[in-house]
Backbone as JSON, one array per atom type, in Angstrom:
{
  "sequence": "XXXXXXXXXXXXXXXXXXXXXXXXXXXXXXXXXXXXXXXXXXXXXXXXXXXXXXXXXXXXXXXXXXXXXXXXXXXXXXXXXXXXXXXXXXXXXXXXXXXXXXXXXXXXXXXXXXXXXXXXXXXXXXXXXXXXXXXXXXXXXXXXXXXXXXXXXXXXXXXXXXXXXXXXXXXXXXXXXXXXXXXXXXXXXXXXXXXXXXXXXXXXXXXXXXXXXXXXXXXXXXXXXXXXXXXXXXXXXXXXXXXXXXXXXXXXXXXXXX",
  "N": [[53.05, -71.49, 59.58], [52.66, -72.15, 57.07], [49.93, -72.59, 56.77], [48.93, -70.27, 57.17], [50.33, -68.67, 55.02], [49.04, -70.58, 53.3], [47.14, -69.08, 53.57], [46.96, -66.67, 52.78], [47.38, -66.9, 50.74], [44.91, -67.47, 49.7], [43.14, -65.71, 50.33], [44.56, -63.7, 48.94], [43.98, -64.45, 46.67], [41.16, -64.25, 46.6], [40.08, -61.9, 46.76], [40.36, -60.2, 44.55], [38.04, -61.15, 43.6], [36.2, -60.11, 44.66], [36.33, -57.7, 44.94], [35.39, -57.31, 41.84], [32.92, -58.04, 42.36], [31.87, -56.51, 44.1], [32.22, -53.57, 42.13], [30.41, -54.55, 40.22], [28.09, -54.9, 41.8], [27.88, -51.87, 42.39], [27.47, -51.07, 39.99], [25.39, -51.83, 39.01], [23.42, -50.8, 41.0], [24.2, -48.38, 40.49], [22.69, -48.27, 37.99], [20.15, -48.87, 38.58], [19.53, -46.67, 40.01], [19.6, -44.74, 37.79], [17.12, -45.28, 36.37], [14.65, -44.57, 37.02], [14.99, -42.07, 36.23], [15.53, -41.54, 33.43], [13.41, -42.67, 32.44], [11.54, -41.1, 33.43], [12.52, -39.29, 31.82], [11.44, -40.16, 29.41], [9.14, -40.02, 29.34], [6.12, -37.81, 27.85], [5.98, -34.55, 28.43], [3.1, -32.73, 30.28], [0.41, -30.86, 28.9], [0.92, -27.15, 28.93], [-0.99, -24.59, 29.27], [-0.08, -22.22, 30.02], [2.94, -22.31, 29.07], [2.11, -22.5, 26.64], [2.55, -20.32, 23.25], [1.38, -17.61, 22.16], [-0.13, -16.73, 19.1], [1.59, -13.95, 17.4], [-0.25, -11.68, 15.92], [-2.77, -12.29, 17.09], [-2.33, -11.16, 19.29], [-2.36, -8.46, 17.96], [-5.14, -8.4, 16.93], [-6.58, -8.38, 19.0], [-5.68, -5.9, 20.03], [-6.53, -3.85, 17.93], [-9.41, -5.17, 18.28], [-9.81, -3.5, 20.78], [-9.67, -0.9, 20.59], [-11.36, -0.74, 18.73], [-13.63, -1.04, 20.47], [-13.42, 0.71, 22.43], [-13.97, 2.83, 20.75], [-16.14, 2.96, 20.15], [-17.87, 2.86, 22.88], [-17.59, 5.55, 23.32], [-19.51, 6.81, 21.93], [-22.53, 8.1, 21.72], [-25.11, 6.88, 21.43], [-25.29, 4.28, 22.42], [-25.91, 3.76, 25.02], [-27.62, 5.05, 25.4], [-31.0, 5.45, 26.26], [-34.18, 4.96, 24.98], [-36.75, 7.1, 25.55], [-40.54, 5.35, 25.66], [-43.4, 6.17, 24.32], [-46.21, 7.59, 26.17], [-48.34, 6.96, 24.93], [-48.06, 5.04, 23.16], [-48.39, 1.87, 21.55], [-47.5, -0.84, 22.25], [-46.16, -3.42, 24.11], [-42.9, -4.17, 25.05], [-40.25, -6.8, 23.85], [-37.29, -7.01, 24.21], [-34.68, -8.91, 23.51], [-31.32, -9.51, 25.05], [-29.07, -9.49, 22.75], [-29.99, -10.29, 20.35], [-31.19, -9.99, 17.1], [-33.38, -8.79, 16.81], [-36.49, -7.16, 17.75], [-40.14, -8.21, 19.43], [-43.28, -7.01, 19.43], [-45.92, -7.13, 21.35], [-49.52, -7.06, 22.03], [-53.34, -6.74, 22.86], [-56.16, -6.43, 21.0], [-59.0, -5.82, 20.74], [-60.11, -8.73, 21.3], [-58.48, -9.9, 20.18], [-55.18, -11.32, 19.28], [-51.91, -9.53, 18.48], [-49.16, -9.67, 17.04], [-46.0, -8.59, 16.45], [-42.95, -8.56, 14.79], [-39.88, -7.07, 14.88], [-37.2, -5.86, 12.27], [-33.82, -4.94, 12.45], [-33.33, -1.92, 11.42], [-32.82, -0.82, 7.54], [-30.51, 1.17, 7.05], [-29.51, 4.42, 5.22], [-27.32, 6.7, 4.58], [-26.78, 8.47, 2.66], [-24.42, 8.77, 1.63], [-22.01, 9.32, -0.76], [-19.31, 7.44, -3.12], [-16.32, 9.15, -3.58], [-15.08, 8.73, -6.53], [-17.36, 8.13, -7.78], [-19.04, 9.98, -8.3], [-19.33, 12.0, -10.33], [-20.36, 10.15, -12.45], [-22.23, 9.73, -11.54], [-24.02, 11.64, -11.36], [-24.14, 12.75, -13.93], [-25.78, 10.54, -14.93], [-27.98, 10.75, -13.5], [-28.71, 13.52, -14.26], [-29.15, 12.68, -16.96], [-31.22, 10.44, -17.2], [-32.71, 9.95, -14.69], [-36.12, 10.94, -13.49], [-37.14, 14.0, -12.46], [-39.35, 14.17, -10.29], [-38.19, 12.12, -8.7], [-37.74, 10.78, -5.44], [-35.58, 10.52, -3.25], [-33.37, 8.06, -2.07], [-34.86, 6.26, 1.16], [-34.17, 5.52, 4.39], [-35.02, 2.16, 5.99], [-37.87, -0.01, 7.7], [-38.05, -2.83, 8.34], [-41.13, -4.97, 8.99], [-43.28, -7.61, 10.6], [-46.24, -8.29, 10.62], [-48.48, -10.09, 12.87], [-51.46, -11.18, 13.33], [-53.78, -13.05, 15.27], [-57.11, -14.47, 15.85], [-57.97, -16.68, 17.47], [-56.63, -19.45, 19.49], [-56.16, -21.46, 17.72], [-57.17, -21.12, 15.01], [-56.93, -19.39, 11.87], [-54.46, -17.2, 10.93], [-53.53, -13.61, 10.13], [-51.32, -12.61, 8.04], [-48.99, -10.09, 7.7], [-46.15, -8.54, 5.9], [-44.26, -5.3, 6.1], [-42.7, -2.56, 5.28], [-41.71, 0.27, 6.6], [-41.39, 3.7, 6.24], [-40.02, 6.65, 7.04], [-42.66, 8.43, 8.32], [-44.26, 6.63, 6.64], [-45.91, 4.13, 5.82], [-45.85, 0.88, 4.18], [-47.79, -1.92, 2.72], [-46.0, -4.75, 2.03], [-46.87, -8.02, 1.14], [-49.52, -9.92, 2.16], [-50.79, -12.52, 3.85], [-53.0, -15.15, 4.32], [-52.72, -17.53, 6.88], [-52.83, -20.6, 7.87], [-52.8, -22.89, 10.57], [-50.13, -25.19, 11.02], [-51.06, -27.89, 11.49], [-53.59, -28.56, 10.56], [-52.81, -28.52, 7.62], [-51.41, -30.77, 5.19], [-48.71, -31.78, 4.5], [-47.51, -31.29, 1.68], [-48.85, -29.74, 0.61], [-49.24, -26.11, -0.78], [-49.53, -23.51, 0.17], [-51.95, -21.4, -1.27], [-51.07, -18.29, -1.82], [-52.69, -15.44, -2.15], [-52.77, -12.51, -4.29], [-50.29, -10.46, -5.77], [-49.68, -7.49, -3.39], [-49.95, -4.79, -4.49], [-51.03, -5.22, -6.37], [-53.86, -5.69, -6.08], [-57.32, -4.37, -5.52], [-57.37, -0.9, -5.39], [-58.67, 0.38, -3.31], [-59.45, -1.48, -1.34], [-56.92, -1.78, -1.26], [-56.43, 0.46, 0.66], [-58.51, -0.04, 2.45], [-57.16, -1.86, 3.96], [-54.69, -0.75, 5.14], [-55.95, 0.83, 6.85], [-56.97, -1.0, 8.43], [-54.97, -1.92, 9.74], [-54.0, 0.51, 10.99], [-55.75, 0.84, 12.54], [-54.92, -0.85, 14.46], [-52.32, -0.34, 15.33], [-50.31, 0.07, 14.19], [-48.89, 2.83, 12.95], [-47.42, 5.76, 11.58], [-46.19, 7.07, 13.86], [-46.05, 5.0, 15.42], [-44.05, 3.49, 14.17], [-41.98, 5.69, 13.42], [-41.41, 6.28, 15.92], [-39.71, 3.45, 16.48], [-38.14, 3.08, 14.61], [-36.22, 4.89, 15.96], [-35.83, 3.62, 17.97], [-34.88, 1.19, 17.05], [-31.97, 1.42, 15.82], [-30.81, 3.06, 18.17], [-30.65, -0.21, 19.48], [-29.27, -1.58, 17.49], [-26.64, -0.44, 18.08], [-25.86, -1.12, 20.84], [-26.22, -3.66, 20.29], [-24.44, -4.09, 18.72], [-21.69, -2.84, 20.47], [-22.04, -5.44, 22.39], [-21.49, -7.52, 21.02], [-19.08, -7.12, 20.32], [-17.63, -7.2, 22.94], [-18.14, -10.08, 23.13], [-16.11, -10.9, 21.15], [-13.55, -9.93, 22.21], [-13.38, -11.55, 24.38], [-13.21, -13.86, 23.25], [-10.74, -13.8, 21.67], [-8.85, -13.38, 23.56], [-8.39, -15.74, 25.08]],
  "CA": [[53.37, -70.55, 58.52], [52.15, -72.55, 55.9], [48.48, -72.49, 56.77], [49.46, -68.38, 56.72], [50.45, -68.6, 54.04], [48.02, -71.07, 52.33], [45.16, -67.97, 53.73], [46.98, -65.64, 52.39], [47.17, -66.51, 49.09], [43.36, -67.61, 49.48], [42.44, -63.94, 50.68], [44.88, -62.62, 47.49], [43.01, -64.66, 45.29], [39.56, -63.86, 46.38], [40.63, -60.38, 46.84], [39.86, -59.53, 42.8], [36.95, -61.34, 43.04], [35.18, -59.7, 45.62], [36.46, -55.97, 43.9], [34.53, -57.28, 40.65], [31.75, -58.39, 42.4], [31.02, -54.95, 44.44], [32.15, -52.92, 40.96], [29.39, -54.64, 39.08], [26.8, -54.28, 42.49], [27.68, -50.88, 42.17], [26.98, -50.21, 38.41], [23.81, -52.6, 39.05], [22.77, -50.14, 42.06], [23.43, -47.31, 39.4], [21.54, -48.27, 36.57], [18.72, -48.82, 39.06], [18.81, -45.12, 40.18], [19.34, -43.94, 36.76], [16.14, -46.09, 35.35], [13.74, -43.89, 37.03], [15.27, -40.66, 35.78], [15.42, -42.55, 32.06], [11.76, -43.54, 32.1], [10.93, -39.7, 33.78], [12.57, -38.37, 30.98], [10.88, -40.37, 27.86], [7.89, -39.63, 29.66], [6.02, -36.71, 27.48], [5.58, -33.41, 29.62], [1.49, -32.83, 29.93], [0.62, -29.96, 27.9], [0.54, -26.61, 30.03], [-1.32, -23.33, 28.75], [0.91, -21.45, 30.36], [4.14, -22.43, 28.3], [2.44, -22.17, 24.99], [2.81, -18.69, 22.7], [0.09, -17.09, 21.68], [0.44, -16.14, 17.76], [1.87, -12.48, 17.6], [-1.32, -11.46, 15.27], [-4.04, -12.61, 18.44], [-1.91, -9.82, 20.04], [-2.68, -7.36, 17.07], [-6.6, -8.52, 16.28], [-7.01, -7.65, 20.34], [-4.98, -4.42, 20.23], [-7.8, -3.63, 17.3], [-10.46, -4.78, 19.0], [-9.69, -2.76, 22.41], [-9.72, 0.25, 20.15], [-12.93, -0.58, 18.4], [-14.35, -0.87, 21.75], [-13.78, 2.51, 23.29], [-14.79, 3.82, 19.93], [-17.92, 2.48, 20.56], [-18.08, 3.02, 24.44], [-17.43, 7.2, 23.55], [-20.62, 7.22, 21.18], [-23.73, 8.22, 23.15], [-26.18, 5.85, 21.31], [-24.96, 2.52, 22.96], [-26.12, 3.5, 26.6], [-29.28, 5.67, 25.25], [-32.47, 4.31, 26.16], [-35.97, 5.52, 24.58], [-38.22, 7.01, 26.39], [-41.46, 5.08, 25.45], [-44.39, 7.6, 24.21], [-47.31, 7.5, 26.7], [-49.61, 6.49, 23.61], [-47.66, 3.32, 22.15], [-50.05, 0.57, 22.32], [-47.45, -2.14, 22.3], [-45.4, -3.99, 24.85], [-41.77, -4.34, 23.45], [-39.95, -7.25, 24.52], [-36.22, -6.65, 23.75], [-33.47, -10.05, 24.29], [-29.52, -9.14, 24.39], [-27.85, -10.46, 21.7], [-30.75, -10.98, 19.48], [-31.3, -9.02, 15.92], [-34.89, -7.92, 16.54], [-37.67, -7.32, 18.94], [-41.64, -8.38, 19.81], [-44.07, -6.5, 19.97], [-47.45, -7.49, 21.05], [-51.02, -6.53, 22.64], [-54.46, -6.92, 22.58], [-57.07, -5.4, 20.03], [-60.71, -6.56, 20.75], [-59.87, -9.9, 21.52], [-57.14, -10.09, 19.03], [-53.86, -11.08, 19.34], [-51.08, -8.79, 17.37], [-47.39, -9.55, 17.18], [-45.18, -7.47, 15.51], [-41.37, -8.62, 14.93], [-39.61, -5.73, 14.29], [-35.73, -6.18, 12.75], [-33.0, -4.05, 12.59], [-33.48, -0.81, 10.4], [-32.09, -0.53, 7.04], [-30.2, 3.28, 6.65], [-29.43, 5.4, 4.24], [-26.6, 7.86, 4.96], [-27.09, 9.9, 1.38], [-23.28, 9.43, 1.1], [-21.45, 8.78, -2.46], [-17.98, 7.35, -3.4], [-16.28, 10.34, -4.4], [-15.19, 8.53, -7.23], [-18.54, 7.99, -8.77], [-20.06, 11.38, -7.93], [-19.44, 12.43, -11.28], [-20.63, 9.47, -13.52], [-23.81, 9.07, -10.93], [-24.58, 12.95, -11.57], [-24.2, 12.45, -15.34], [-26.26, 9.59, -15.14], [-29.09, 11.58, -13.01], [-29.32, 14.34, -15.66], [-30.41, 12.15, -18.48], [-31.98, 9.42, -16.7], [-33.72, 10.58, -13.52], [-37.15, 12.05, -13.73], [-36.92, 14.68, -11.2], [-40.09, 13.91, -9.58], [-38.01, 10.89, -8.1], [-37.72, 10.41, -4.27], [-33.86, 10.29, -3.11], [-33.35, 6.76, -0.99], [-34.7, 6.57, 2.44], [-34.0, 4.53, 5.57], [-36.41, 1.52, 5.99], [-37.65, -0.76, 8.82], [-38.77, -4.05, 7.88], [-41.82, -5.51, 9.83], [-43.79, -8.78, 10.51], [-47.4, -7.99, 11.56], [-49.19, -11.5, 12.43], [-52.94, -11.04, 13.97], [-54.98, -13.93, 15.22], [-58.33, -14.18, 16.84], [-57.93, -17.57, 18.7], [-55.27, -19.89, 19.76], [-56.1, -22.75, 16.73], [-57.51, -20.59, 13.73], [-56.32, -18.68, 11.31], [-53.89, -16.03, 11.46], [-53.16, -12.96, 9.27], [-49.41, -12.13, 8.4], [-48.58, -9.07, 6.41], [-45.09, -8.15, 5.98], [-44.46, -4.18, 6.02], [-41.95, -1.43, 5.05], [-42.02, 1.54, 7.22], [-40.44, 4.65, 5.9], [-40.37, 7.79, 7.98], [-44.21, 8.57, 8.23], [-45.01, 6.06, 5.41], [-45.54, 2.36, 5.63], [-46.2, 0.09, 2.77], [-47.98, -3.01, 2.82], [-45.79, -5.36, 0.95], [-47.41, -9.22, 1.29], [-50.76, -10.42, 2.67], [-51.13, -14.06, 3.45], [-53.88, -15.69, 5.3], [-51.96, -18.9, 7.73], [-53.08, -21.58, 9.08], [-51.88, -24.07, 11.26], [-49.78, -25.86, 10.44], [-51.83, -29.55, 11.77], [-54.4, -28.48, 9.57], [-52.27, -28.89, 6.48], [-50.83, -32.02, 4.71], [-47.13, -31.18, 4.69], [-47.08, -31.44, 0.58], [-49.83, -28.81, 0.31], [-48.91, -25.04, -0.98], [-51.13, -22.74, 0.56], [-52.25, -19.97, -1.99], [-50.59, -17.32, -0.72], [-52.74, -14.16, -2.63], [-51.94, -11.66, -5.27], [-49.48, -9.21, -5.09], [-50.61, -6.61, -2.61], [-50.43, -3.98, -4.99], [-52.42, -5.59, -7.61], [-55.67, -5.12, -5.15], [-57.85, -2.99, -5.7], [-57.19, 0.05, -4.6], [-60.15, 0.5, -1.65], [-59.48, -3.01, -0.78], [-55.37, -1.79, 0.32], [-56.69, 1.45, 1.7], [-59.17, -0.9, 3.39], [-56.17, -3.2, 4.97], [-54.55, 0.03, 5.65], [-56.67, 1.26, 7.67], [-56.98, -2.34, 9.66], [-53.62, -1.86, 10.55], [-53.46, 1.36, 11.67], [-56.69, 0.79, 13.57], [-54.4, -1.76, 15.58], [-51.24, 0.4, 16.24], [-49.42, -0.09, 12.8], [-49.49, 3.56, 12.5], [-46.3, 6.15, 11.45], [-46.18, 7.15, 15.14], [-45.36, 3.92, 16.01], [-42.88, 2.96, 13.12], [-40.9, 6.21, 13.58], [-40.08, 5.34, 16.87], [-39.21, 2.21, 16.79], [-36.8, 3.59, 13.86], [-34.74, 4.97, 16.34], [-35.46, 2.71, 18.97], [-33.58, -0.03, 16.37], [-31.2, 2.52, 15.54], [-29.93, 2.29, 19.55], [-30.48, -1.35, 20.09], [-27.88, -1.96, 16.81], [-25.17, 0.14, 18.73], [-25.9, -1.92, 22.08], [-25.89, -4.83, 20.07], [-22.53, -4.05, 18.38], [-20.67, -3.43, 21.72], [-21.99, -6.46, 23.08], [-20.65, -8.76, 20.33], [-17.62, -6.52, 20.59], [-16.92, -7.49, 24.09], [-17.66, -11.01, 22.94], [-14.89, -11.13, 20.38], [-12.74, -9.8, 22.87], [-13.11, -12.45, 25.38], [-12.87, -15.02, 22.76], [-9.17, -13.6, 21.29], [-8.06, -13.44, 25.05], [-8.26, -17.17, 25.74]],
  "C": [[52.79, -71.0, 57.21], [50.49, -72.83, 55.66], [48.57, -71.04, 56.36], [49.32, -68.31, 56.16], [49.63, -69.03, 52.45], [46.79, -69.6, 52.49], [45.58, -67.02, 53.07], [46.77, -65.49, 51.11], [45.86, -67.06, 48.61], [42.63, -65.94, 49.44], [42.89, -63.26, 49.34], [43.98, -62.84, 46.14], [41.39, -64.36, 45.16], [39.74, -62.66, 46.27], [39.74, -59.97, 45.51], [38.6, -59.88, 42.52], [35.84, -60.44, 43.39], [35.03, -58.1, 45.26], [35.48, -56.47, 43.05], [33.44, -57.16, 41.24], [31.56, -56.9, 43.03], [31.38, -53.79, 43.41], [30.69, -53.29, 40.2], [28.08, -54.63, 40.29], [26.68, -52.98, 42.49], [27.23, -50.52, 40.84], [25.82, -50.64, 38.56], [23.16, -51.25, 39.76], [22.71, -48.53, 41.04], [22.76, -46.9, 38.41], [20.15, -48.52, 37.13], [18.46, -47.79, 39.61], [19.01, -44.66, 38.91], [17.62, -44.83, 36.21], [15.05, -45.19, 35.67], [14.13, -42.28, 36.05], [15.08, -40.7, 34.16], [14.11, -42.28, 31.33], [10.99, -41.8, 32.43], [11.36, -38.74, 31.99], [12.26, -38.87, 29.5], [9.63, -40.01, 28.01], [7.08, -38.25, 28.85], [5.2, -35.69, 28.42], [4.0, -33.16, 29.3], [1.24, -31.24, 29.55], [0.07, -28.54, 29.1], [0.14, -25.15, 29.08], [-0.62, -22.33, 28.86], [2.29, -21.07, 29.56], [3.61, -22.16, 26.91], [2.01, -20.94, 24.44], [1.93, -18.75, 22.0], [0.85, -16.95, 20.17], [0.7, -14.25, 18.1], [0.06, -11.98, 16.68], [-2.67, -11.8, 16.43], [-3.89, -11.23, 19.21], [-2.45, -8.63, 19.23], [-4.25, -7.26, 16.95], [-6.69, -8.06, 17.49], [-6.97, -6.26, 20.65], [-6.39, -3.54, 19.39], [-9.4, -3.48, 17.43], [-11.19, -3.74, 19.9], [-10.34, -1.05, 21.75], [-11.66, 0.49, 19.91], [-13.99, -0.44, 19.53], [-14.91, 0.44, 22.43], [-14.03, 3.25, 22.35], [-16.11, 4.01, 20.14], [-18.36, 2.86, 21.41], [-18.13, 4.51, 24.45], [-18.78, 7.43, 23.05], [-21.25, 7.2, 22.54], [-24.71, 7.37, 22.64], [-26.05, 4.54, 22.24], [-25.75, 2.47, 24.29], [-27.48, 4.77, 26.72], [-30.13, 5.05, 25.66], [-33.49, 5.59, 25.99], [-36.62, 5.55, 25.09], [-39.6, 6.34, 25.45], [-42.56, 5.85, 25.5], [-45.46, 6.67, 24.96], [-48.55, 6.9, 25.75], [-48.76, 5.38, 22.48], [-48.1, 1.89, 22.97], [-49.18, -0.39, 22.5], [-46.49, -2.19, 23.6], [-44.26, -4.7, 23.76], [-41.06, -5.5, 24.64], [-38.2, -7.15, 23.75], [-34.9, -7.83, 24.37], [-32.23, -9.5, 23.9], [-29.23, -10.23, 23.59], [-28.66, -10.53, 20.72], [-30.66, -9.78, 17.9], [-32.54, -8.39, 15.84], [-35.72, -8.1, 17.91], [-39.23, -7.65, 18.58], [-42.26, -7.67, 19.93], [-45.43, -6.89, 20.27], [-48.34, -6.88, 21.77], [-52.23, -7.22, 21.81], [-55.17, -6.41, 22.11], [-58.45, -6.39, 20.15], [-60.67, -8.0, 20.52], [-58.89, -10.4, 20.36], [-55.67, -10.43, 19.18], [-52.92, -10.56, 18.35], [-49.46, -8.76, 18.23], [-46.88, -8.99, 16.21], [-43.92, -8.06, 15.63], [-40.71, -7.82, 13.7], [-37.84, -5.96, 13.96], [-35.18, -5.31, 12.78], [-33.43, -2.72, 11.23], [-32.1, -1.18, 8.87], [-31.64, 0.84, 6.45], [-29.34, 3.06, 5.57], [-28.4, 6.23, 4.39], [-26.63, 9.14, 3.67], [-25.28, 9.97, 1.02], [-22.5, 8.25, 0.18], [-19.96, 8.2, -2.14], [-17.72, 8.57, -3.63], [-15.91, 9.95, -6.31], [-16.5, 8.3, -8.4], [-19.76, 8.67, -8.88], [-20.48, 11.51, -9.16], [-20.28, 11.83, -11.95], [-22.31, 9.59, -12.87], [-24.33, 10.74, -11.53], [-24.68, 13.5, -13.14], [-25.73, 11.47, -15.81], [-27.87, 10.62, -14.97], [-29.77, 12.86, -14.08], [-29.96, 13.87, -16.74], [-31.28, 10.97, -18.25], [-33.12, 10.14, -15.39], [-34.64, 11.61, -13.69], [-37.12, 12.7, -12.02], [-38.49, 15.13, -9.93], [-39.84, 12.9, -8.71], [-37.34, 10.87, -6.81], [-36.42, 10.05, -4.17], [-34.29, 9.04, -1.73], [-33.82, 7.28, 0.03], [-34.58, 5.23, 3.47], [-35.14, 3.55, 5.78], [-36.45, 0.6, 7.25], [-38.88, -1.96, 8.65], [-39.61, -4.87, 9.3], [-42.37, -6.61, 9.41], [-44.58, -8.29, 11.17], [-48.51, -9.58, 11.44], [-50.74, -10.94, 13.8], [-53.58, -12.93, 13.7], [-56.17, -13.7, 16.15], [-58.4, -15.57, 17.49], [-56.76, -18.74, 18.22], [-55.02, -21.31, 18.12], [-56.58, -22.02, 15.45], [-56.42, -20.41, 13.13], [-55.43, -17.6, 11.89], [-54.0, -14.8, 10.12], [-52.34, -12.67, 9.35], [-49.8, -10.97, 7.27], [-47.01, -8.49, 6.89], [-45.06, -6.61, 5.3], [-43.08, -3.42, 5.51], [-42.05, -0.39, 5.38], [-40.87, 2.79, 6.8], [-40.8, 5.72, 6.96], [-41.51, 8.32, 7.25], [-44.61, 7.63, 6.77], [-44.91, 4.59, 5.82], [-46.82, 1.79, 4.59], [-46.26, -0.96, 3.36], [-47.26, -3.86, 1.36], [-46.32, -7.12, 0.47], [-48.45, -8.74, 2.5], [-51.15, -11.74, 2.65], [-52.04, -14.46, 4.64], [-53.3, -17.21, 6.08], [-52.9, -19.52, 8.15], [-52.85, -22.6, 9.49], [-51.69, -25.06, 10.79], [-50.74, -27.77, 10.98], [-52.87, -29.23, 11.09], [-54.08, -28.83, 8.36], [-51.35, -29.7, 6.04], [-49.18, -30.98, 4.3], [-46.66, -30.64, 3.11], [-48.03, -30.06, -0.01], [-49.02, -27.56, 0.39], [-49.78, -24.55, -0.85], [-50.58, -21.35, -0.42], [-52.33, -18.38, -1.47], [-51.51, -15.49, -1.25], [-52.22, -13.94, -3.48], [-50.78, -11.07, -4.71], [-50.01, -8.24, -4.43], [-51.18, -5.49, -3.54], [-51.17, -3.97, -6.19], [-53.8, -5.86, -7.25], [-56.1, -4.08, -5.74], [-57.77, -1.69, -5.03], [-57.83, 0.79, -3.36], [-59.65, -0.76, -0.89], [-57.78, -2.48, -0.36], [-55.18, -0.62, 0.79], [-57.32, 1.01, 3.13], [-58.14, -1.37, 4.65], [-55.38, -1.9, 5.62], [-54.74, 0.35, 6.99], [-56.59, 0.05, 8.97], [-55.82, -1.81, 10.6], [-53.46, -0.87, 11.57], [-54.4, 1.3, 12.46], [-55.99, -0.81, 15.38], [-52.99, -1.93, 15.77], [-50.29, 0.5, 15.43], [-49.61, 0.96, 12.5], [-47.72, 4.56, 12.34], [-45.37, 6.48, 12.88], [-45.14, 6.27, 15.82], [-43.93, 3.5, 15.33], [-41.6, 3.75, 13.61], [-40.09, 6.13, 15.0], [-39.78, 4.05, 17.12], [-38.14, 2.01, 15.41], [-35.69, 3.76, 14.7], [-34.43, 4.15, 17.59], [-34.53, 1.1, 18.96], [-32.33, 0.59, 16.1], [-29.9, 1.7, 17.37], [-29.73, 0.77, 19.68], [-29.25, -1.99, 18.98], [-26.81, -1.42, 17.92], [-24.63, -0.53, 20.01], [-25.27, -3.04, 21.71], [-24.3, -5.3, 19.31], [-21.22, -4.29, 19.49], [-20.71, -4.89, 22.31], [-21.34, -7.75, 22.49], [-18.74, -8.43, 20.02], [-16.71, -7.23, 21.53], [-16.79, -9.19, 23.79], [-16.19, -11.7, 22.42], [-13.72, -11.0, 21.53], [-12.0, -10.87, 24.24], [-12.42, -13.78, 24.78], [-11.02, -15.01, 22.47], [-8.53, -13.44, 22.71], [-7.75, -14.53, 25.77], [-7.36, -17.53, 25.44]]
}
């Protein structure tokens, strides 16, 4: 009985110990499943396109766009194409997206490029506010021999006769049936000339003599620079703006949609 008794009160006394000790393996065993959850959640979430909000206004500039679009898409210029007249001497080379076109060919061993840009128009229409003052103005100012604005189409005509010479540039102004020579400069390559050198670019055109820019005239139109040509390629810039509008249209649109 007294060994019994000695075990028993060995067993009572370990008893409390052996509670502590599996209380504190258990909190141990739970602070080692909470540590991942801990460490998961200081972790910062990786950034998802999905979750983040567009600005309300992206929504509005699109809504705007969409519109401008099918305004565009109803016109009939955008999806016009120019028939090309049987008698236009040049080959047109036309890139999307660009602001102007090429033209070139051959003239008696000549090469002639033409870069042709966008037209500048005219619509003939006033503020209403400043009808009055402009029509005031016109009465005591304007000699009535004077030409009301017209639409213009700014050219680059460069001619050379072989691949290392000279060239000739003349920059043009084509009005419906009229084109004006406005510059005349004789080029030449550039490895010919010291980088510091100003090449003497000419008079003013219209301070020639007057035979001498009937003369150049004439050059021109003898190598396809002629009203013919100008006026269509008036409206053949005319369409390629409206093309080129939608197409930067649809750009925008893709961009505000990302």
């Amino acid at each position: 009985m007294a060994l019994f008794a000695a075990a028993r009160r060995a067993a009572s006394s370990s008893l409390p110990l052996l509670r502590a000790s599996a209380s504190r393996g258990a909190a141990t065993r739970g602070q080692a499943l909470l540590r991942p959850l801990a460490a998961a959640a200081a972790r910062p979430m990786p950034f998802s396109s999905a979750t983040a909000l567009k600005p309300s206004s992206d929504d509005e500039l699109l809504r705007v766009v969409k519109a401008e679009i099918k305004f565009a898409e109803d016109c009939d210029d955008h999806d016009r194409v120019e028939e090309v007249p049987d008698s236009f001497p040049f080959k047109i080379t036309d890139k999307k997206g660009f602001n102007d076109i090429t033209l070139t060919r051959t003239y008696q061993g000549e090469k002639i490029e033409v870069l042709v840009s966008m037209p500048n128009l005219v619509t003939g229409d006033e503020p209403e506010h400043d009808q009055d003052e402009d029509d005031k103005e016109k009465d005591d100012d304007q000699d009535d021999s004077e030409k009301p604005p017209k639409s213009t189409l700014p050219l680059t005509v460069t001619i050379t006769k072989s691949s290392s010479g000279p060239s000739l540039e003349f920059t043009c102004t084509a009005y419906p049936d009229e084109i004006l020579i406005d510059t005349l400069s004789v080029k030449q390559p550039s490895a010919n000339l010291e980088e510091e050198d100003i090449a003497y670019e000419g008079p003013d055109f219209n301070d020639l003599d007057e035979n001498l820019q009937r003369a150049f005239h004439k050059y021109l139109e003898l190598r396809g620079i002629t009203p013919m040509t100008t006026n269509f390629l008036h409206e053949y810039m005319i369409n390629k703006d409206s093309r080129e509008y939608l197409f930067w249209l649809n750009k925008l649109k893709d961009f505000v949609k990302l």
